[in-house]
PDB file of C-alpha atoms and ligand atoms in Angstrom:
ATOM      1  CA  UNK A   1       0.000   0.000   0.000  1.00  0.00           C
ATOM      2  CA  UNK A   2       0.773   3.756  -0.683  1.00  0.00           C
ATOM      3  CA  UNK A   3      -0.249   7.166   0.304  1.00  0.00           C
ATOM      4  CA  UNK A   4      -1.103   8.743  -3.010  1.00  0.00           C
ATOM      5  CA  UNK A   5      -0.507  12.370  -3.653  1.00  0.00           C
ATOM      6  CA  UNK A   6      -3.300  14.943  -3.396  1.00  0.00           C
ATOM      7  CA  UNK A   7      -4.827  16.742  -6.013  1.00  0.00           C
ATOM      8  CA  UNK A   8      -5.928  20.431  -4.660  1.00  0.00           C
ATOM      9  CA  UNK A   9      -8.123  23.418  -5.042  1.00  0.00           C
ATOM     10  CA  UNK A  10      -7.497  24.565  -8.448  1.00  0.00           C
ATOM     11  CA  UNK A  11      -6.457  21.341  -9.759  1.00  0.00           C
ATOM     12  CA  UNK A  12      -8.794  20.894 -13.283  1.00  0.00           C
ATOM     13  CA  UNK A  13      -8.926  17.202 -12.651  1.00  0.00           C
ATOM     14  CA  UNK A  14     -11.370  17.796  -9.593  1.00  0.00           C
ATOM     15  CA  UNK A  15     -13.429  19.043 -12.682  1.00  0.00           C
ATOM     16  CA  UNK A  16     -13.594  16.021 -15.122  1.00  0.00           C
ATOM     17  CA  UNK A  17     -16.308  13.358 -14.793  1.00  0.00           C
ATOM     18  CA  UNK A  18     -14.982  10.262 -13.769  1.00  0.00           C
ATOM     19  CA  UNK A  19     -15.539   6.966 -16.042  1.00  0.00           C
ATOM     20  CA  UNK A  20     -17.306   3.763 -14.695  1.00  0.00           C
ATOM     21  CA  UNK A  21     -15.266   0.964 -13.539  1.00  0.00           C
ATOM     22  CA  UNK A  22     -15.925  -2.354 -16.149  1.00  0.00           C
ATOM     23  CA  UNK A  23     -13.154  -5.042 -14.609  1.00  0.00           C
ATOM     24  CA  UNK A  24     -12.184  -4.847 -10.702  1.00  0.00           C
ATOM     25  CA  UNK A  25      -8.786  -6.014 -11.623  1.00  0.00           C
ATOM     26  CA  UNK A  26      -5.711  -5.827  -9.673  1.00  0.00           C
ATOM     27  CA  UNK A  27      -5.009  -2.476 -10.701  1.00  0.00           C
ATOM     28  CA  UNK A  28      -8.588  -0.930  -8.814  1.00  0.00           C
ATOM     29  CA  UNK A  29      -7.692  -3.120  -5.613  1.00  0.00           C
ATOM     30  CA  UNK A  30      -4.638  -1.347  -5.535  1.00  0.00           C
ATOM     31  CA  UNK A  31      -6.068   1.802  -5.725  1.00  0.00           C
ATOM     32  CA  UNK A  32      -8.748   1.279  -3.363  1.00  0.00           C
ATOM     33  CA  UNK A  33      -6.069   0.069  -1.068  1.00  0.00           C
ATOM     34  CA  UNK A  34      -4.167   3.165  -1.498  1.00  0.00           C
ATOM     35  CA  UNK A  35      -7.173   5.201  -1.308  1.00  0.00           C
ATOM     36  CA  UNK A  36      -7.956   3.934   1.981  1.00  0.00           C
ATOM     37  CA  UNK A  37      -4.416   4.623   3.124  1.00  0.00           C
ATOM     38  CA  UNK A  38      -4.434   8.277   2.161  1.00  0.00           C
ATOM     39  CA  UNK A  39      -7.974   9.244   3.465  1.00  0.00           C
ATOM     40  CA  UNK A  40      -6.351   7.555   6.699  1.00  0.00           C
ATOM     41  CA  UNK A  41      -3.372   9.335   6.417  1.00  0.00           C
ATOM     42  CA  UNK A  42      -5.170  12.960   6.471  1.00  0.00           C
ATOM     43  CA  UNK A  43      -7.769  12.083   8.696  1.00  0.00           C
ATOM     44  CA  UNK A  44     -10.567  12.362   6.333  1.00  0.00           C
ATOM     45  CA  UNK A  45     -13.742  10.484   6.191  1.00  0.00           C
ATOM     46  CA  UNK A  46     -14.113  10.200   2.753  1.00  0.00           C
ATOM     47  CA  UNK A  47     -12.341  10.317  -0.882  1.00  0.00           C
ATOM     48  CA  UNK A  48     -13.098   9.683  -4.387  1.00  0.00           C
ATOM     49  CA  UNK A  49     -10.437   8.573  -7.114  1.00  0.00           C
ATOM     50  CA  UNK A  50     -10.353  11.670  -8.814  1.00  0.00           C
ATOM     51  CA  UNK A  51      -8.950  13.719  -5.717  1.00  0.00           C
ATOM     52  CA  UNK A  52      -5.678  11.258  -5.896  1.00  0.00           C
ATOM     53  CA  UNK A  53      -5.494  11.636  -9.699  1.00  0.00           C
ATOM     54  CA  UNK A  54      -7.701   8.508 -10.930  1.00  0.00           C
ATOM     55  CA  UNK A  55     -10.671   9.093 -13.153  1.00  0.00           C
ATOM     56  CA  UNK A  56     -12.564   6.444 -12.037  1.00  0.00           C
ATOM     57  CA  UNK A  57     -15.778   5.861 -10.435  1.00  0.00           C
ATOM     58  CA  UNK A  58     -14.529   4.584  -6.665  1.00  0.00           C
ATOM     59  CA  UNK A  59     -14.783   6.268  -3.209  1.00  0.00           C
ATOM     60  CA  UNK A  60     -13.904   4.902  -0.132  1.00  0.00           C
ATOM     61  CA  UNK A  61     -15.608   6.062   3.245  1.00  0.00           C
ATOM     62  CA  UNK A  62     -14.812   5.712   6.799  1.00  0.00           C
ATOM     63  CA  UNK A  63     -16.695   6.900   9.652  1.00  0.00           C
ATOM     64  CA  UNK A  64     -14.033   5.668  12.057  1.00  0.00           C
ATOM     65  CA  UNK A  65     -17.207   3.662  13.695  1.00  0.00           C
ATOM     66  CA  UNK A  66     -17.272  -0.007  13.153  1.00  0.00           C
ATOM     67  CA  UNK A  67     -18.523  -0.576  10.121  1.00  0.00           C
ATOM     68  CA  UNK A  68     -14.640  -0.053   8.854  1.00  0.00           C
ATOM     69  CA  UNK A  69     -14.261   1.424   5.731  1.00  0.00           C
ATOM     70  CA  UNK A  70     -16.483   1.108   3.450  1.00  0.00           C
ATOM     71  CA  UNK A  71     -15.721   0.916  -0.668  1.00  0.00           C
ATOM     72  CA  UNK A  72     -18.469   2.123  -3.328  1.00  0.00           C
ATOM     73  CA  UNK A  73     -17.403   0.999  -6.465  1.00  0.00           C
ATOM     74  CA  UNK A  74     -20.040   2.907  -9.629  1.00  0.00           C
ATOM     75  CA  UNK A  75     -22.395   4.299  -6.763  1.00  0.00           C
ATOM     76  CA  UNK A  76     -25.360   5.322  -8.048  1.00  0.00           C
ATOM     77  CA  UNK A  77     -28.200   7.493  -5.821  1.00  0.00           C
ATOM     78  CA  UNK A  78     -31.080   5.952  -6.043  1.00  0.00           C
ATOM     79  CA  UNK A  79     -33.234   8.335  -3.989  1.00  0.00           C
ATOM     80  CA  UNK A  80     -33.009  10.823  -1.627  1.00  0.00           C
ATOM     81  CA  UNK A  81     -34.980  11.723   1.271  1.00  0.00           C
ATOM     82  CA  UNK A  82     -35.150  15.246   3.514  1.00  0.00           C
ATOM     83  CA  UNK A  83     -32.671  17.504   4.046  1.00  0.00           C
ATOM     84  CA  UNK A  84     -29.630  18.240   7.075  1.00  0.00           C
ATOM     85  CA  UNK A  85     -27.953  21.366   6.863  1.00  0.00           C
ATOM     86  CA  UNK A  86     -24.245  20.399   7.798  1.00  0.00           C
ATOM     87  CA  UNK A  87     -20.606  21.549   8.341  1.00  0.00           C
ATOM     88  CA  UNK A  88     -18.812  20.061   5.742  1.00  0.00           C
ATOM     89  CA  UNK A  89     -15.060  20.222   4.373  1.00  0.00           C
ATOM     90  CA  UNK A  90     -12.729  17.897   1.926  1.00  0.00           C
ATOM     91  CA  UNK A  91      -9.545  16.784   1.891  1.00  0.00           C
ATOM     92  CA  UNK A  92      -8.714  18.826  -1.871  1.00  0.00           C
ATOM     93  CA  UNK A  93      -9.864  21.951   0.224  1.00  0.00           C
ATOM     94  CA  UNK A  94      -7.266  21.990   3.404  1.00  0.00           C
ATOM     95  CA  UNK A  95      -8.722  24.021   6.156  1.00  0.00           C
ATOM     96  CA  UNK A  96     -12.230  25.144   4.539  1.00  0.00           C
ATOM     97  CA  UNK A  97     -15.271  24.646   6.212  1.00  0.00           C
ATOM     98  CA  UNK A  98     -18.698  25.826   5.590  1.00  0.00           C
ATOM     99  CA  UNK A  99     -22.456  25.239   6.055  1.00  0.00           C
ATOM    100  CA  UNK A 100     -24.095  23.298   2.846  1.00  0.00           C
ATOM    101  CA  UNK A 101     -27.741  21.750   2.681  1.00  0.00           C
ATOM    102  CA  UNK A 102     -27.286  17.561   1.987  1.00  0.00           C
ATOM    103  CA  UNK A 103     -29.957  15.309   1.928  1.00  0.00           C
ATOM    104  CA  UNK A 104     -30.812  13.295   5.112  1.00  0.00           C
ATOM    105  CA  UNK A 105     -31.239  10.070   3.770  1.00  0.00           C
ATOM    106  CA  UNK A 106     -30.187   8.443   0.147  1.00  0.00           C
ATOM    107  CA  UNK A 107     -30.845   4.981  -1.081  1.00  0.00           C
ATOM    108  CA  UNK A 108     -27.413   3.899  -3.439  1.00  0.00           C
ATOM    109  CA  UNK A 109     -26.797   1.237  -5.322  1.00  0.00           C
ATOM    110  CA  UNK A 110     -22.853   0.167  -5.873  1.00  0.00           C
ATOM    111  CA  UNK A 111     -20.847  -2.426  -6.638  1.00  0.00           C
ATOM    112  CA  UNK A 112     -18.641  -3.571  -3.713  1.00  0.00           C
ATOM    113  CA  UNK A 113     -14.725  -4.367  -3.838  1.00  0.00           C
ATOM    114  CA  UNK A 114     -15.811  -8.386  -4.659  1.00  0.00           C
ATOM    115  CA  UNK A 115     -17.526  -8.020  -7.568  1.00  0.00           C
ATOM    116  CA  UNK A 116     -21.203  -8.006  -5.916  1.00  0.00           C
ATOM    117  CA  UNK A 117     -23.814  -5.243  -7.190  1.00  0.00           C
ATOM    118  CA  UNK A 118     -25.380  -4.353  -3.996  1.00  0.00           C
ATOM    119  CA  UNK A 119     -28.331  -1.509  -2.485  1.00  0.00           C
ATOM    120  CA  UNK A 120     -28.298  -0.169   1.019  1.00  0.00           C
ATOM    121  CA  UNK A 121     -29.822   3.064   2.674  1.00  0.00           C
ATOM    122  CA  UNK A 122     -27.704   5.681   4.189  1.00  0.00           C
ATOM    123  CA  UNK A 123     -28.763   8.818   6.574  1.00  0.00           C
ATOM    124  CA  UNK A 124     -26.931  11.756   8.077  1.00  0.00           C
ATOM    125  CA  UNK A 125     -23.193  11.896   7.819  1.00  0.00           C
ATOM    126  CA  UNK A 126     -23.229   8.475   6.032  1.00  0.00           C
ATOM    127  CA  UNK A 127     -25.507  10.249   3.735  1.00  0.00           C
ATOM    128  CA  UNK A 128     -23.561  13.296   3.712  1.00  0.00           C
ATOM    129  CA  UNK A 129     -20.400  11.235   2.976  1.00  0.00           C
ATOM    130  CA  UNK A 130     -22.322   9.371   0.102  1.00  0.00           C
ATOM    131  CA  UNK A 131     -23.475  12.538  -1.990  1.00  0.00           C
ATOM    132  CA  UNK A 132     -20.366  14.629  -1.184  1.00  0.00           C
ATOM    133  CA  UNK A 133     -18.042  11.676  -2.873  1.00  0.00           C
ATOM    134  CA  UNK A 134     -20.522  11.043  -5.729  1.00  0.00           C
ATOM    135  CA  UNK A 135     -19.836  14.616  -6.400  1.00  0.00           C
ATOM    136  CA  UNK A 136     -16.532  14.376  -6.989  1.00  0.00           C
ATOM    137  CA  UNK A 137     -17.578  11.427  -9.508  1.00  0.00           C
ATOM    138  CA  UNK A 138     -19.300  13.678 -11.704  1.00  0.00           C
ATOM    139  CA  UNK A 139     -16.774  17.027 -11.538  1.00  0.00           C
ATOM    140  CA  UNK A 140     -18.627  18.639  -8.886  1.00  0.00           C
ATOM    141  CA  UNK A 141     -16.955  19.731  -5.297  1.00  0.00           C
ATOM    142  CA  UNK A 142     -18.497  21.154  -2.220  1.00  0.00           C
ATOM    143  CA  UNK A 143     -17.418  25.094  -2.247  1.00  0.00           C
ATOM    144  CA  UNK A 144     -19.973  25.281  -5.026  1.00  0.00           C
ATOM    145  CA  UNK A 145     -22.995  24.229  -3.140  1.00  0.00           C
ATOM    146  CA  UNK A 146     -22.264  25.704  -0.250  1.00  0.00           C
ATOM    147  CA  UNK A 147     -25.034  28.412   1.922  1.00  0.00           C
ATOM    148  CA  UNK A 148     -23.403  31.729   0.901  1.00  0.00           C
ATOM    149  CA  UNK A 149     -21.281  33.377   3.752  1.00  0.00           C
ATOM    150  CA  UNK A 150     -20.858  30.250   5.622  1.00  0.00           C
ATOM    151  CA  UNK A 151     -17.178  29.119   4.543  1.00  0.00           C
ATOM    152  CA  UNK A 152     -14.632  29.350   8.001  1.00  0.00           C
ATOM    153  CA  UNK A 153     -10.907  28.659   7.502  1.00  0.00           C
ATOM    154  CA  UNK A 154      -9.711  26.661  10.138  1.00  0.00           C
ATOM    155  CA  UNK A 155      -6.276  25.754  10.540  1.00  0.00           C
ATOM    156  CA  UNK A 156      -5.260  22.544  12.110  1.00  0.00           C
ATOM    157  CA  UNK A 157      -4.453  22.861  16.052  1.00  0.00           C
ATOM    158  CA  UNK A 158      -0.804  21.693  16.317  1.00  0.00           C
TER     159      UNK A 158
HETATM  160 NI1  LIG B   1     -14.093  15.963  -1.047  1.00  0.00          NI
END
């Protein structure tokens, strides 16, 4: 395994729809190994291909509870249900925080790192994790959703 490098704010990849995987090969475990690593790494709860250079359709998600981390390989939202408004930041935006509306629940199908096509339903920061990532899949990143005068820069404590 490897920490991969960052791609940041102002980077046009974090632009470009990412393509659908067709063959979980060697190649995507190794990414989705690596991908685990570097969301680890920086303490984030989420990241999506793209934001370590890859445009493909994975995104890895930990909520540091026990569920472990959890791989979404060609997510798809199915639905969506209600609404949270919620703090929200990512990892290709160091120290930015603001206030964006997210639904509260989503339905999403994926396919999981084995192969299997599966459906499961998701609320809250699961939720939040879910449609911030599948963002990234299609070109879109949080900053441009987010309630107007809400963003904070925060720098880490030390
Ligand atoms: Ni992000």
């Amino acid at each position: 395994m490897a920490i991969r490098n960052l791609r940041y704010e102002g980077d046009e990849i974090l632009k470009k729809v990412s393509r659908e995987v067709e063959q979980i090969d060697e190649k995507i475990q190794i990414l989705i190994d690596d991908m685990i690593e570097t969301m680890h790494k920086y303490n984030g709860v989420g990241l999506a291909a793209v934001q370590v250079g890859v445009l493909k359709r994975v995104v890895v998600i930990d909520l540091y509870d026990d569920k472990g981390p959890i791989v979404l390989i060609n997510p798809k939202i199915l639905k969506t249900k209600g609404e949270q408004e919620v703090e929200e930041g990512c990892l290709s935006f160091p120290n930015q925080f603001a206030k964006i509306v997210r639904p509260l629940e989503v339905e999403v199908e994926y396919t999981d790192r084995n192969g299997k096509r599966k459906k499961t339903k998701a609320k809250e920061l699961l939720a939040q994790a879910i449609c911030h990532e599948v963002d990234h899949l299609n070109g879109e990143v949080f900053v441009d959703k987010i309630i107007p005068g809400t963003m904070e820069y925060i720098e880490p404590e030390k």
